[in-house]
Amino acid sequence: MSNKGLLIVISGPSGAGKGTLCKALISRNNKLKLSVSCTTRRPRNGEVEGINYFFVEQEKFKDMIEKDELLEYAQVYDNYYGTPRFFVDKNLNEGFDVILEIDIQGALKIKEKYPEAVFIFILPPSMEELKNRIKKRGSETEESFLKRFKCAFQEINYISKYNYVVTNDVIEEAVKKLESIIIAEKCRVDRIKQSDIFIQLQEGCLNE
Amino acid sequence: MSNKGLLIVISGPSGAGKGTLCKALISRNNKLKLSVSCTTRRPRNGEVEGINYFFVEQEKFKDMIEKDELLEYAQVYDNYYGTPRFFVDKNLNEGFDVILEIDIQGALKIKEKYPEAVFIFILPPSMEELKNRIKKRGSETEESFLKRFKCAFQEINYISKYNYVVTNDVIEEAVKKLESIIIAEKCRVDRIKQSDIFIQLQEGCLNE
């Protein structure tokens, strides 16, 4: 029977705390891997190839697009960012669960290619807190703050495209919810073939 | 927004260990209540009204059937057993999650009335173990053993009617899976109204 890992897509508005949650989740679960993106931008100080990003030349990136080697990609100013298929597939096939922390547009593209992935939307605990968090990140002007806040608020309309919504109020609790979602998803009947159940009953264990 | 509890229906073949799991689950979660059945049989030594069963007269039971006060019921020899709607609804409305440990026929009837309930199928770890457990329960004859075993095996075909399947190999792990399913279900987008999310963002907490 299949021991393929789960693909877990985590999105949410800027300031919801996705990054913190993903880091906490990864640090506590050695069967989880965070997807590593490809980018055409130069490495910054301390960034490590294959850990922070796969750094590639623009030509190589365009070649990857053409060969459908990216699950999704986006251009931000002069640079490209994308999710390489090989990293995701390799880890899933080896039985690792793979976390993709990605914006909503990217998540929708992933859903076309991996409808069986688990889509989780992270919410800030309140609008007040969302405002504070966006402010802390240092939006320079009132205008840029308002733009970010409005954008975050609009994104919430996409929640219905997701399977789960987790409020990031107390980090410990939010991480526990994410861990529970992963455990529960592996027990879902629609992920398990009926034939596997009979094989299990002959041989061994089912939802590991 | 709604703070109604979840209805959790737990079934599985005789010998899968449903009762043990439900007890362990209840003892660790004070927001969980085990549904109490009505029965027309006499109380046995030590059985307490409202804890083990609600003991009612046959006439009263038939009256409850007629008034649709039972979510499901069955006749076993001369006695009736059923799930009273008032107990389930009262506890759900008070925000408790209610566990219904029930056979497959009963579970299918519950599904008609509460399609939003969570349906979990408990599996024994292996056929060998299932055989051992059925034997331990003291099937008197080889014939009665075979009948029980065949019945348990046939029931597995109903798994597709359930949302989750949990293998009861190591009890601790199975209980953790059940707890995770409950936590995860409360985060499911299709259980949360979009409007509640905006209210939460104004006021406070979502999936508690």
PDB file of C-alpha atoms in Angstrom, chain A residues 37-43 49 53-66 69-70 78-82:
ATOM      1  CA  SER A  37      11.487  27.498  -3.731  1.00  0.00           C
ATOM      2  CA  CYS A  38      13.530  28.326  -6.807  1.00  0.00           C
ATOM      3  CA  THR A  39      14.429  31.948  -7.348  1.00  0.00           C
ATOM      4  CA  THR A  40      16.383  34.008  -9.826  1.00  0.00           C
ATOM      5  CA  ARG A  41      17.368  36.628  -7.263  1.00  0.00           C
ATOM      6  CA  ARG A  42      20.893  36.705  -5.847  1.00  0.00           C
ATOM      7  CA  PRO A  43      21.494  34.950  -2.496  1.00  0.00           C
ATOM      8  CA  GLU A  49      21.508  26.887  -1.586  1.00  0.00           C
ATOM      9  CA  TYR A  53      16.200  28.644  -1.934  1.00  0.00           C
ATOM     10  CA  PHE A  54      17.427  26.933  -5.021  1.00  0.00           C
ATOM     11  CA  PHE A  55      19.211  29.802  -6.764  1.00  0.00           C
ATOM     12  CA  VAL A  56      18.985  29.554 -10.542  1.00  0.00           C
ATOM     13  CA  GLU A  57      19.726  31.777 -13.529  1.00  0.00           C
ATOM     14  CA  GLN A  58      16.842  33.455 -15.317  1.00  0.00           C
ATOM     15  CA  GLU A  59      17.377  31.303 -18.402  1.00  0.00           C
ATOM     16  CA  LYS A  60      17.219  28.104 -16.358  1.00  0.00           C
ATOM     17  CA  PHE A  61      14.051  29.362 -14.627  1.00  0.00           C
ATOM     18  CA  LYS A  62      12.330  30.046 -17.955  1.00  0.00           C
ATOM     19  CA  ASP A  63      13.389  26.612 -19.131  1.00  0.00           C
ATOM     20  CA  MET A  64      11.776  25.095 -15.999  1.00  0.00           C
ATOM     21  CA  ILE A  65       8.545  26.973 -16.744  1.00  0.00           C
ATOM     22  CA  GLU A  66       8.538  25.640 -20.287  1.00  0.00           C
ATOM     23  CA  GLU A  69       8.880  21.689 -13.815  1.00  0.00           C
ATOM     24  CA  LEU A  70       7.315  24.340 -11.557  1.00  0.00           C
ATOM     25  CA  ASP A  78      12.668  41.645 -11.769  1.00  0.00           C
ATOM     26  CA  ASN A  79      12.862  38.300 -10.039  1.00  0.00           C
ATOM     27  CA  TYR A  80      11.088  34.996 -10.421  1.00  0.00           C
ATOM     28  CA  TYR A  81      10.034  32.703  -7.579  1.00  0.00           C
ATOM     29  CA  GLY A  82       8.575  29.237  -8.052  1.00  0.00           C
TER      30      GLY A  82
END
